[in-house]
PDB file of C-alpha atoms in Angstrom:
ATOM      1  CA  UNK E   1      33.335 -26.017  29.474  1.00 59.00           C
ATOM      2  CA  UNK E   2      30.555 -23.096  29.761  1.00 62.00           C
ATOM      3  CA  UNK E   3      31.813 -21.559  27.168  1.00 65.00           C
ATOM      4  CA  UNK E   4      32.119 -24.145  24.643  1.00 70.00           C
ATOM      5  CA  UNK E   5      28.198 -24.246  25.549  1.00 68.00           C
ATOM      6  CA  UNK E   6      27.662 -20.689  24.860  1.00 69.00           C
ATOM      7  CA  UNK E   7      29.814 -20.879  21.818  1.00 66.00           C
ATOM      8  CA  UNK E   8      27.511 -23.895  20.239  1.00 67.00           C
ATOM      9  CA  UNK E   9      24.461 -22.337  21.667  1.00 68.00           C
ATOM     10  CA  UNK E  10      25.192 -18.636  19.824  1.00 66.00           C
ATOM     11  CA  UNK E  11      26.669 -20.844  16.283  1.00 72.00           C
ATOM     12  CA  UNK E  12      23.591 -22.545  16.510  1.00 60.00           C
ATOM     13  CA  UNK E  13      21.182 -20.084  17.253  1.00 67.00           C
ATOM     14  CA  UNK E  14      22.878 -17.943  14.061  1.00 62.00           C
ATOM     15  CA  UNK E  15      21.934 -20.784  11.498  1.00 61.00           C
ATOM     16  CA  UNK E  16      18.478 -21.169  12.120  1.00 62.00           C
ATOM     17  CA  UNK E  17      18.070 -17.505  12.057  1.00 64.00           C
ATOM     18  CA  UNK E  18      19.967 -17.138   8.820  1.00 58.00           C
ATOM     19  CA  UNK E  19      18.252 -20.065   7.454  1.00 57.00           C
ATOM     20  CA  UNK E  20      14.464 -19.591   8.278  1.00 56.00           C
ATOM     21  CA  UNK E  21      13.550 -18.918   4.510  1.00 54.00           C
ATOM     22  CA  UNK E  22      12.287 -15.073   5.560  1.00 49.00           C
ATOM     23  CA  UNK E  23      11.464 -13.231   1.649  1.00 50.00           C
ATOM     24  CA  UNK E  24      10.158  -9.820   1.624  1.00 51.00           C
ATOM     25  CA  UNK E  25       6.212  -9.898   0.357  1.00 50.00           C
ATOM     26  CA  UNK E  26       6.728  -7.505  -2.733  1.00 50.00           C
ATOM     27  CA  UNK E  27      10.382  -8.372  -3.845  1.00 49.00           C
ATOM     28  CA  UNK E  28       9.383 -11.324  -5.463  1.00 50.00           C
ATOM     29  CA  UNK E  29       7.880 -10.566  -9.133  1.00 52.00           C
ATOM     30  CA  UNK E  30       6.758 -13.983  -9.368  1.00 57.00           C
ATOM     31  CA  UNK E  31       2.751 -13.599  -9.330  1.00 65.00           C
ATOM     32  CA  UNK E  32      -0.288 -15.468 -10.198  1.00 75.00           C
ATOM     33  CA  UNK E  33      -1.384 -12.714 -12.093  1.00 79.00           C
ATOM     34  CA  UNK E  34      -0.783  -9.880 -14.331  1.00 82.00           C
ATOM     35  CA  UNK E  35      -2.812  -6.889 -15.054  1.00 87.00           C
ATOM     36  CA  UNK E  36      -3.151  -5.754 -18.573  1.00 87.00           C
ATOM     37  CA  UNK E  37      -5.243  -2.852 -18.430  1.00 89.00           C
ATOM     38  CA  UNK E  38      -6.316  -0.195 -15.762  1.00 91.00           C
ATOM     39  CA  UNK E  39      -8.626   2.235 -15.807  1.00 92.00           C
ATOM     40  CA  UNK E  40      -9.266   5.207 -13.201  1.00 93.00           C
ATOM     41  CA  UNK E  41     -11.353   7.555 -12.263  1.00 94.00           C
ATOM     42  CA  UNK E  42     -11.493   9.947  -9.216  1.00 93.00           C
ATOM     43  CA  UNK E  43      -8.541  11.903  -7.834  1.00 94.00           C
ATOM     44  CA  UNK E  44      -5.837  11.470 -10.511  1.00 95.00           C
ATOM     45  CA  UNK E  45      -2.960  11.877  -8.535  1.00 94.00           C
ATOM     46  CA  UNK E  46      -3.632   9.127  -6.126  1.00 95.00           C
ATOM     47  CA  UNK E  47      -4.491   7.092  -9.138  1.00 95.00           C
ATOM     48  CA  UNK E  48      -1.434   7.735 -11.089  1.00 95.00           C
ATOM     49  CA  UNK E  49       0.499   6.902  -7.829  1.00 95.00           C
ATOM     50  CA  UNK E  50      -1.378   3.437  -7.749  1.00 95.00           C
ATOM     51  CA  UNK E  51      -1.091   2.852 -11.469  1.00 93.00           C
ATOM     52  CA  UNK E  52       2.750   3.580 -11.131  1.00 93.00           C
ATOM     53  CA  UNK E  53       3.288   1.065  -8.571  1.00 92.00           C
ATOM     54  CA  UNK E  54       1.165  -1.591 -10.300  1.00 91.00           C
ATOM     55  CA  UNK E  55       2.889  -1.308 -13.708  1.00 88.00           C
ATOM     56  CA  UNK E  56       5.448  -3.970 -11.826  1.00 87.00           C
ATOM     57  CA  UNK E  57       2.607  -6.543 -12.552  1.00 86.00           C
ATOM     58  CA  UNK E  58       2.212  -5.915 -15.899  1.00 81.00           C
ATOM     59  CA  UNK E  59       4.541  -8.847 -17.030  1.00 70.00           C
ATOM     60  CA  UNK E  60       2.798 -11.522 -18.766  1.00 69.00           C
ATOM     61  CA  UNK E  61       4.249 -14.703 -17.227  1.00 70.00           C
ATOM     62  CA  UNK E  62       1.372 -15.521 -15.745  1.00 71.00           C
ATOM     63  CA  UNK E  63      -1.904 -17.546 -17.090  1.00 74.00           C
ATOM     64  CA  UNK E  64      -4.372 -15.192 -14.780  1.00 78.00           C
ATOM     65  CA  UNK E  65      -4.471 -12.029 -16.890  1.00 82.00           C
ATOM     66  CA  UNK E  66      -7.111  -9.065 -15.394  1.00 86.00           C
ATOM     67  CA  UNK E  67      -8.309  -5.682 -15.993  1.00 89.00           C
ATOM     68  CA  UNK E  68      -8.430  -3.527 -13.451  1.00 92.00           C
ATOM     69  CA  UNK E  69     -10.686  -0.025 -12.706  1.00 93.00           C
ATOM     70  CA  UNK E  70      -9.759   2.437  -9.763  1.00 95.00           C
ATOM     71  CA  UNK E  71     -11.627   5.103  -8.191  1.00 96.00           C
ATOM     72  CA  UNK E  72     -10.219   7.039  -5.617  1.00 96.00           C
ATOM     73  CA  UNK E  73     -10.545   9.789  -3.789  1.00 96.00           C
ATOM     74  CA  UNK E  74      -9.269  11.714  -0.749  1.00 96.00           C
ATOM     75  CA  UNK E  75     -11.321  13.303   2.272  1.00 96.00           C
ATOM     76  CA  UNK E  76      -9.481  15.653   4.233  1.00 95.00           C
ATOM     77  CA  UNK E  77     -12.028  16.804   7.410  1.00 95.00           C
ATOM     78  CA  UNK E  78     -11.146  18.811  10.956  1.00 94.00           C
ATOM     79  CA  UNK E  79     -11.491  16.937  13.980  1.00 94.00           C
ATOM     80  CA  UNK E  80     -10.776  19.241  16.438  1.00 95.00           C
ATOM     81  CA  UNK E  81     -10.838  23.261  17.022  1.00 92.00           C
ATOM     82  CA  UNK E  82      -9.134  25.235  19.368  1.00 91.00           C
ATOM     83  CA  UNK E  83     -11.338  27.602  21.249  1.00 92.00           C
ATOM     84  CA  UNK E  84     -10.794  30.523  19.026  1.00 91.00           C
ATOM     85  CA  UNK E  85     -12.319  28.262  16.294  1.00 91.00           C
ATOM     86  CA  UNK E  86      -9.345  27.577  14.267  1.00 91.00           C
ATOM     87  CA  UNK E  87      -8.716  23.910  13.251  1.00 93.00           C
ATOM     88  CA  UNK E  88      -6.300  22.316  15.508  1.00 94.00           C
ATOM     89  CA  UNK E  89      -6.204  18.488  14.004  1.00 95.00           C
ATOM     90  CA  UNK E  90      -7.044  17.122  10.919  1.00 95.00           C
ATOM     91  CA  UNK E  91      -7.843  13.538   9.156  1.00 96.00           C
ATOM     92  CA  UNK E  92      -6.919  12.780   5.741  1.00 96.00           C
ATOM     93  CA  UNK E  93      -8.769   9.423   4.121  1.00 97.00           C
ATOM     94  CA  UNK E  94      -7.708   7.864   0.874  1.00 97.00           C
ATOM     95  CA  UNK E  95     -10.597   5.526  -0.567  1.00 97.00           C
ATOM     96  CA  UNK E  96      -9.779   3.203  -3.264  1.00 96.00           C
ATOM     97  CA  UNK E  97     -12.266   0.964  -5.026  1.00 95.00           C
ATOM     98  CA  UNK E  98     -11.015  -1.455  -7.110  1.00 94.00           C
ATOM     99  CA  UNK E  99     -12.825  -3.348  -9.664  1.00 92.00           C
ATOM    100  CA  UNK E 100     -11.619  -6.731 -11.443  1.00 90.00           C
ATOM    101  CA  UNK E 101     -12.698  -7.203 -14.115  1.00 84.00           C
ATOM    102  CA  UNK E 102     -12.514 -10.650 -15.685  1.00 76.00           C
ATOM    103  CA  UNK E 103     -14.109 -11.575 -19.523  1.00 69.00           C
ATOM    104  CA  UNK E 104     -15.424  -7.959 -19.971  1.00 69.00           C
ATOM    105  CA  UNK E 105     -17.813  -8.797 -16.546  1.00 70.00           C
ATOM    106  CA  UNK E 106     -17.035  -7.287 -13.149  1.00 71.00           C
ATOM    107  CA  UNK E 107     -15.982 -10.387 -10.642  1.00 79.00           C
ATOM    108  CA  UNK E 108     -14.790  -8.454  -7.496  1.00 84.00           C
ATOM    109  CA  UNK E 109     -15.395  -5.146  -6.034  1.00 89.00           C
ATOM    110  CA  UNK E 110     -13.935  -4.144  -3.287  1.00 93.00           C
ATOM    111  CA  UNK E 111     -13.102  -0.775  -1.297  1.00 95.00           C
ATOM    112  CA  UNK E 112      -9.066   0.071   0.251  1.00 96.00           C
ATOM    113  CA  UNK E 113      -9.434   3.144   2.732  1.00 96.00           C
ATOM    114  CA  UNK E 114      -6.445   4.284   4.976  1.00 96.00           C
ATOM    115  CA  UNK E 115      -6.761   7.010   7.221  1.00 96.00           C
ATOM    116  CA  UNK E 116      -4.290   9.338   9.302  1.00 96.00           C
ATOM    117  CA  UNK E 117      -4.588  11.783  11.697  1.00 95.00           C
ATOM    118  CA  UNK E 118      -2.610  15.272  12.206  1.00 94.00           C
ATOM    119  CA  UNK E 119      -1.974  18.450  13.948  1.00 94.00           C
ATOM    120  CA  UNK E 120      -2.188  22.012  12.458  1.00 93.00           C
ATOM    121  CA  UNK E 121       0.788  24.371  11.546  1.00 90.00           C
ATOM    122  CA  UNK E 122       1.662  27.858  11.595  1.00 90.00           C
ATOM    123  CA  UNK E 123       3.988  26.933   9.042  1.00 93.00           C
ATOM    124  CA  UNK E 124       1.692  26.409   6.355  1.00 92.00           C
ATOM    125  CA  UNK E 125       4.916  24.980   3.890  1.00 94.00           C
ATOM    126  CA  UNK E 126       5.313  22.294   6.941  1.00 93.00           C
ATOM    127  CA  UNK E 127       1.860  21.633   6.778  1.00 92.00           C
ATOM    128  CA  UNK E 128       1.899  21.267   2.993  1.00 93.00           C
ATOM    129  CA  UNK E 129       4.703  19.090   3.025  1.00 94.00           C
ATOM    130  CA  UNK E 130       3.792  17.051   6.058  1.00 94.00           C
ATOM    131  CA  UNK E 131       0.490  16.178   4.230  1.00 95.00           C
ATOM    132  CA  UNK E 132       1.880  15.400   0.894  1.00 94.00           C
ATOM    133  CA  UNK E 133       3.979  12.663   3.541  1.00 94.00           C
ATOM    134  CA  UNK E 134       1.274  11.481   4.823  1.00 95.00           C
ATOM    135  CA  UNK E 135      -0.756  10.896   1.468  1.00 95.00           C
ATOM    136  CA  UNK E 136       2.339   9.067   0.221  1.00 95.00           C
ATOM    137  CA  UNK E 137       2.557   6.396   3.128  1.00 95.00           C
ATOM    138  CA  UNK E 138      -1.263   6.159   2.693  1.00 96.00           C
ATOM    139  CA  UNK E 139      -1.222   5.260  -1.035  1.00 96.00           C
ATOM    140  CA  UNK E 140       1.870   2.717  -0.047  1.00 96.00           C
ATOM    141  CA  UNK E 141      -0.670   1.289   2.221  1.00 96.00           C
ATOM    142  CA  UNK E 142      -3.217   0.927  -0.048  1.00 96.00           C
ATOM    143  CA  UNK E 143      -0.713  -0.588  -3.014  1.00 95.00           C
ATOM    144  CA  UNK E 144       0.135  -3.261  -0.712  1.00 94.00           C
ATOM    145  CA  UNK E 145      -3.409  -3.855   0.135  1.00 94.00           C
ATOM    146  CA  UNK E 146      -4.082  -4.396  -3.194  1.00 93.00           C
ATOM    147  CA  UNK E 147      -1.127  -6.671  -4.440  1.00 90.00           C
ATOM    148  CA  UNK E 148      -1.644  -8.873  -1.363  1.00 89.00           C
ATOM    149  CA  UNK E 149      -5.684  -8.784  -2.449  1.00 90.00           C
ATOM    150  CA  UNK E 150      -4.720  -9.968  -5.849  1.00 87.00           C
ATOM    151  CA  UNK E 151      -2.682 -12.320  -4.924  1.00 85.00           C
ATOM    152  CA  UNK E 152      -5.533 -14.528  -3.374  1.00 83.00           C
ATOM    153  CA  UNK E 153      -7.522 -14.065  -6.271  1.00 77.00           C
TER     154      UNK E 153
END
């Protein structure tokens, strides 16, 4: 008898996990806007990541069309030094400002920064590499920032 309880309990449980309507955020296309034209200025590689990524909402189903200008830049500082003076952990910063702009005015500005701290290498090609990482999870940051912000616009 306790296990035809356990049985109905675990079916049960199963079906209103499977059917709880979860969708991922950014696999759905369907959006209440679309961006026809983006300009940038500032670092160009972070803005050629973001412009990559946003070419996905350049479909013209929607009735909310909007221009958008980027300006980004990256700030890479020491925070620590070992006692020999050397740097021993670094931040990187990515700062995004994004401007819509709506019937040739500006409507919204507003600022996207992500930030991540890091040790120092002897291996300067780790180091290199490990950074170019960390720049790429930043701008992903950042992207979804700003999808999610023009979403509620």
């Amino acid at each position: 008898m306790m296990k035809i309880y356990k049985l109905n309990y675990l079916i049960l449980s199963f079906f209103f996990i499977v059917s709880c309507g979860y969708q991922p955020l950014y696999s759905n296309k369907v959006t209440n806007f679309y961006i026809y034209k983006i300009n940038s200025f500032g670092n160009e590689k972070v803005n050629k990541a973001l412009i990559n990524r946003l070419e996905i909402y350049k479909d013209k189903n929607s009735k909310k069309k909007i221009e958008l200008e980027i300006n980004s830049k990256i700030n890479k500082t020491t925070t620590s030094k070992d006692t020999k003076g050397n740097p021993k952990t670094f931040r990187i910063e990515i700062i995004s400002q994004i401007k819509v702009i709506k019937e040739e005015k500006i409507n919204l500005d507003k600022i996207f920064s992500k930030s991540a701290n890091y040790n120092n290498s002897s291996k300067k090609f780790e180091l290199n590499q490990y950074e170019k990482n960390i720049k790429i999870n930043l701008i992903d940051k950042i992207f979804e920032d700003i999808v999610s912000y023009l979403q509620t616009l």
